[in-house]
Amino acid sequence: MRLWQVGAIAGLVGFAAMPALADTTDVLYEYKSWMVEGVTFDDGTYACLAEVTDPGESFSIWAFPDKTIRLQFYSQDWDFGESDTANLEVEVDHRSPWTLTGANLTQNSVLFDLPDQDQSVNFVLEVAKGSTLHLRSEAGDKIRDYSLSGSSASIQHLIDCGNSIAGDKNPFN
């Protein structure tokens, strides 16, 4: 696990029932700037993580056993403090934008749980087919762009991992 990820995960500990710090991670797939991991936390809970990174920046999709899909945008340049919220916009390529109402801003991360399973699936599939994800302010001003090159296979591995953890057993042991 990269050092900045530990800091990002530490920032998540207080957010919406996020498990404790990661104890182990298993790399399930790597391609281009994408990595898919199975994450087992020290409290015995686990999640799946697909992440595209550039130095000091990342866009992550977390999948949890209860089928929650959490988006995380990280930048070492951000410092939001302990907790704030903002309405943001995400657009994949030039498709219709998605509104992230009440996204949580915590330390160096923007966190947002997709509201329902159908929307979660649609968003994740859009990412898999896309070239660039645009993170924008509520007014549409550019914040960050993330390359989605290699996302198709990475998202398939995330989906497979998410389906695996939807049961009661830890698939990473």
mmCIF file of C-alpha atoms in Angstrom:
data_model
loop_
_atom_site.group_PDB
_atom_site.id
_atom_site.type_symbol
_atom_site.label_atom_id
_atom_site.label_comp_id
_atom_site.label_asym_id
_atom_site.label_seq_id
_atom_site.Cartn_x
_atom_site.Cartn_y
_atom_site.Cartn_z
ATOM 1 C CA MET A 1 0.000 0.000 0.000
ATOM 2 C CA ARG A 2 1.363 3.408 -0.919
ATOM 3 C CA LEU A 3 2.043 5.785 1.981
ATOM 4 C CA TRP A 4 -0.407 8.456 0.815
ATOM 5 C CA GLN A 5 -3.133 5.793 0.602
ATOM 6 C CA VAL A 6 -2.641 4.966 4.269
ATOM 7 C CA GLY A 7 -3.178 8.644 5.040
ATOM 8 C CA ALA A 8 -6.250 8.741 2.832
ATOM 9 C CA ILE A 9 -7.672 5.636 4.473
ATOM 10 C CA ALA A 10 -6.908 7.072 7.896
ATOM 11 C CA GLY A 11 -8.980 10.095 6.892
ATOM 12 C CA LEU A 12 -11.843 7.786 6.027
ATOM 13 C CA VAL A 13 -11.955 6.042 9.389
ATOM 14 C CA GLY A 14 -14.459 8.496 10.827
ATOM 15 C CA PHE A 15 -16.615 8.630 7.704
ATOM 16 C CA ALA A 16 -19.847 6.662 7.373
ATOM 17 C CA ALA A 17 -18.886 3.410 9.016
ATOM 18 C CA MET A 18 -15.597 3.100 7.182
ATOM 19 C CA PRO A 19 -13.642 0.153 8.555
ATOM 20 C CA ALA A 20 -10.417 0.588 10.497
ATOM 21 C CA LEU A 21 -7.026 0.903 8.816
ATOM 22 C CA ALA A 22 -6.077 -1.643 6.198
ATOM 23 C CA ASP A 23 -4.203 -4.594 7.605
ATOM 24 C CA THR A 24 -3.499 -6.305 4.296
ATOM 25 C CA THR A 25 -4.063 -5.652 0.643
ATOM 26 C CA ASP A 26 -3.993 -8.172 -2.145
ATOM 27 C CA VAL A 27 -3.332 -6.888 -5.641
ATOM 28 C CA LEU A 28 -5.916 -8.573 -7.829
ATOM 29 C CA TYR A 29 -5.118 -6.808 -11.098
ATOM 30 C CA GLU A 30 -2.838 -4.085 -12.479
ATOM 31 C CA TYR A 31 -2.948 -2.409 -15.866
ATOM 32 C CA LYS A 32 -1.581 0.980 -16.947
ATOM 33 C CA SER A 33 -2.291 3.403 -14.075
ATOM 34 C CA TRP A 34 -5.035 1.178 -12.603
ATOM 35 C CA MET A 35 -4.769 -1.202 -9.673
ATOM 36 C CA VAL A 36 -7.528 -3.391 -8.259
ATOM 37 C CA GLU A 37 -7.034 -4.613 -4.707
ATOM 38 C CA GLY A 38 -8.790 -6.675 -2.105
ATOM 39 C CA VAL A 39 -8.442 -4.814 1.183
ATOM 40 C CA THR A 40 -8.772 -6.570 4.527
ATOM 41 C CA PHE A 41 -9.001 -4.202 7.487
ATOM 42 C CA ASP A 42 -7.580 -4.930 10.919
ATOM 43 C CA ASP A 43 -11.095 -5.307 12.327
ATOM 44 C CA GLY A 44 -11.759 -8.220 9.932
ATOM 45 C CA THR A 45 -13.914 -6.311 7.462
ATOM 46 C CA TYR A 46 -12.986 -6.080 3.815
ATOM 47 C CA ALA A 47 -13.620 -4.163 0.606
ATOM 48 C CA CYS A 48 -12.603 -4.051 -3.019
ATOM 49 C CA LEU A 49 -10.764 -1.071 -4.456
ATOM 50 C CA ALA A 50 -10.151 -0.015 -8.056
ATOM 51 C CA GLU A 51 -7.886 2.987 -8.332
ATOM 52 C CA VAL A 52 -6.226 5.049 -11.025
ATOM 53 C CA THR A 53 -3.275 7.106 -9.816
ATOM 54 C CA ASP A 54 -0.934 9.849 -10.855
ATOM 55 C CA PRO A 55 1.697 11.142 -8.439
ATOM 56 C CA GLY A 56 -0.178 12.727 -5.517
ATOM 57 C CA GLU A 57 -3.602 12.204 -7.129
ATOM 58 C CA SER A 58 -6.087 9.360 -7.388
ATOM 59 C CA PHE A 59 -9.632 8.412 -8.297
ATOM 60 C CA SER A 60 -10.883 5.325 -6.482
ATOM 61 C CA ILE A 61 -13.993 3.217 -6.513
ATOM 62 C CA TRP A 62 -14.619 1.203 -3.345
ATOM 63 C CA ALA A 63 -17.035 -1.753 -3.249
ATOM 64 C CA PHE A 64 -18.213 -3.038 0.123
ATOM 65 C CA PRO A 65 -19.928 -6.312 1.106
ATOM 66 C CA ASP A 66 -23.286 -4.514 1.547
ATOM 67 C CA LYS A 67 -22.984 -3.476 -2.148
ATOM 68 C CA THR A 68 -22.263 0.159 -1.281
ATOM 69 C CA ILE A 69 -20.156 1.843 -3.961
ATOM 70 C CA ARG A 70 -18.031 4.729 -2.673
ATOM 71 C CA LEU A 71 -16.159 7.173 -4.880
ATOM 72 C CA GLN A 72 -12.984 8.737 -3.546
ATOM 73 C CA PHE A 73 -11.069 11.580 -5.161
ATOM 74 C CA TYR A 74 -7.728 12.234 -3.487
ATOM 75 C CA SER A 75 -5.163 15.001 -3.904
ATOM 76 C CA GLN A 76 -2.181 15.765 -1.732
ATOM 77 C CA ASP A 77 -2.850 19.426 -2.622
ATOM 78 C CA TRP A 78 -6.222 19.470 -0.827
ATOM 79 C CA ASP A 79 -6.712 20.133 2.870
ATOM 80 C CA PHE A 80 -10.388 20.153 3.805
ATOM 81 C CA GLY A 81 -9.875 19.694 7.533
ATOM 82 C CA GLU A 82 -11.929 17.163 9.446
ATOM 83 C CA SER A 83 -15.287 17.375 7.694
ATOM 84 C CA ASP A 84 -17.226 19.519 5.273
ATOM 85 C CA THR A 85 -19.600 18.901 2.382
ATOM 86 C CA ALA A 86 -19.983 20.193 -1.154
ATOM 87 C CA ASN A 87 -22.101 19.557 -4.209
ATOM 88 C CA LEU A 88 -19.941 18.454 -7.131
ATOM 89 C CA GLU A 89 -20.318 17.256 -10.687
ATOM 90 C CA VAL A 90 -18.651 14.288 -12.369
ATOM 91 C CA GLU A 91 -18.671 13.740 -16.109
ATOM 92 C CA VAL A 92 -17.246 10.801 -18.032
ATOM 93 C CA ASP A 93 -16.059 11.972 -21.440
ATOM 94 C CA HIS A 94 -18.872 14.155 -22.817
ATOM 95 C CA ARG A 95 -21.798 12.181 -21.421
ATOM 96 C CA SER A 96 -24.428 13.681 -19.143
ATOM 97 C CA PRO A 97 -22.865 14.797 -15.860
ATOM 98 C CA TRP A 98 -23.608 13.113 -12.539
ATOM 99 C CA THR A 99 -24.394 15.303 -9.528
ATOM 100 C CA LEU A 100 -22.735 14.388 -6.237
ATOM 101 C CA THR A 101 -24.998 16.139 -3.736
ATOM 102 C CA GLY A 102 -23.485 16.476 -0.288
ATOM 103 C CA ALA A 103 -20.107 14.899 -1.090
ATOM 104 C CA ASN A 104 -17.976 14.657 2.061
ATOM 105 C CA LEU A 105 -14.732 16.608 2.090
ATOM 106 C CA THR A 106 -12.320 15.098 4.609
ATOM 107 C CA GLN A 107 -8.625 15.964 4.838
ATOM 108 C CA ASN A 108 -7.259 15.212 1.327
ATOM 109 C CA SER A 109 -10.293 13.355 -0.010
ATOM 110 C CA VAL A 110 -13.697 13.890 -1.556
ATOM 111 C CA LEU A 111 -15.958 10.942 -0.679
ATOM 112 C CA PHE A 112 -19.355 10.071 -2.066
ATOM 113 C CA ASP A 113 -21.517 6.959 -1.734
ATOM 114 C CA LEU A 114 -23.573 6.335 -4.851
ATOM 115 C CA PRO A 115 -27.239 6.491 -3.825
ATOM 116 C CA ASP A 116 -28.668 3.224 -5.156
ATOM 117 C CA GLN A 117 -27.545 0.030 -6.815
ATOM 118 C CA ASP A 118 -28.952 0.785 -10.284
ATOM 119 C CA GLN A 119 -27.240 4.179 -10.389
ATOM 120 C CA SER A 120 -24.067 2.641 -8.978
ATOM 121 C CA VAL A 121 -23.959 0.023 -11.723
ATOM 122 C CA ASN A 122 -24.661 2.616 -14.423
ATOM 123 C CA PHE A 123 -21.915 4.912 -13.151
ATOM 124 C CA VAL A 124 -19.336 2.135 -12.833
ATOM 125 C CA LEU A 125 -20.126 0.872 -16.345
ATOM 126 C CA GLU A 126 -19.799 4.412 -17.692
ATOM 127 C CA VAL A 127 -16.339 4.636 -16.100
ATOM 128 C CA ALA A 128 -15.406 1.285 -17.670
ATOM 129 C CA LYS A 129 -16.305 2.598 -21.142
ATOM 130 C CA GLY A 130 -14.806 6.054 -20.668
ATOM 131 C CA SER A 131 -11.553 7.787 -21.532
ATOM 132 C CA THR A 132 -11.522 10.692 -19.070
ATOM 133 C CA LEU A 133 -13.389 11.472 -15.870
ATOM 134 C CA HIS A 134 -13.895 15.168 -15.142
ATOM 135 C CA LEU A 135 -14.403 16.299 -11.523
ATOM 136 C CA ARG A 136 -16.029 19.723 -11.403
ATOM 137 C CA SER A 137 -17.534 22.133 -8.930
ATOM 138 C CA GLU A 138 -21.311 22.450 -8.688
ATOM 139 C CA ALA A 139 -21.023 25.438 -11.072
ATOM 140 C CA GLY A 140 -19.175 23.275 -13.615
ATOM 141 C CA ASP A 141 -15.674 24.669 -12.983
ATOM 142 C CA LYS A 142 -12.835 22.176 -13.568
ATOM 143 C CA ILE A 143 -11.250 20.692 -10.456
ATOM 144 C CA ARG A 144 -9.383 17.598 -11.778
ATOM 145 C CA ASP A 145 -9.365 15.244 -14.755
ATOM 146 C CA TYR A 146 -8.539 11.547 -14.378
ATOM 147 C CA SER A 147 -7.467 9.209 -17.170
ATOM 148 C CA LEU A 148 -9.657 6.140 -17.487
ATOM 149 C CA SER A 149 -7.248 4.347 -19.810
ATOM 150 C CA GLY A 150 -7.319 0.684 -18.850
ATOM 151 C CA SER A 151 -10.539 1.065 -16.874
ATOM 152 C CA SER A 152 -12.578 -1.550 -18.757
ATOM 153 C CA ALA A 153 -10.671 -4.604 -17.517
ATOM 154 C CA SER A 154 -10.011 -2.990 -14.126
ATOM 155 C CA ILE A 155 -13.701 -2.328 -13.546
ATOM 156 C CA GLN A 156 -14.513 -5.918 -14.522
ATOM 157 C CA HIS A 157 -12.087 -7.117 -11.849
ATOM 158 C CA LEU A 158 -13.705 -4.719 -9.345
ATOM 159 C CA ILE A 159 -17.154 -6.091 -10.229
ATOM 160 C CA ASP A 160 -15.908 -9.670 -9.825
ATOM 161 C CA CYS A 161 -14.361 -8.800 -6.457
ATOM 162 C CA GLY A 162 -17.524 -6.972 -5.333
ATOM 163 C CA ASN A 163 -19.680 -9.946 -6.277
ATOM 164 C CA SER A 164 -17.313 -12.210 -4.349
ATOM 165 C CA ILE A 165 -17.469 -10.205 -1.117
ATOM 166 C CA ALA A 166 -21.258 -9.838 -1.204
ATOM 167 C CA GLY A 167 -21.346 -13.159 0.702
ATOM 168 C CA ASP A 168 -20.311 -13.769 4.292
ATOM 169 C CA LYS A 169 -16.794 -15.077 3.721
ATOM 170 C CA ASN A 170 -13.530 -13.223 3.163
ATOM 171 C CA PRO A 171 -12.360 -14.089 -0.368
ATOM 172 C CA PHE A 172 -8.833 -12.789 0.252
ATOM 173 C CA ASN A 173 -7.812 -15.504 2.710
#
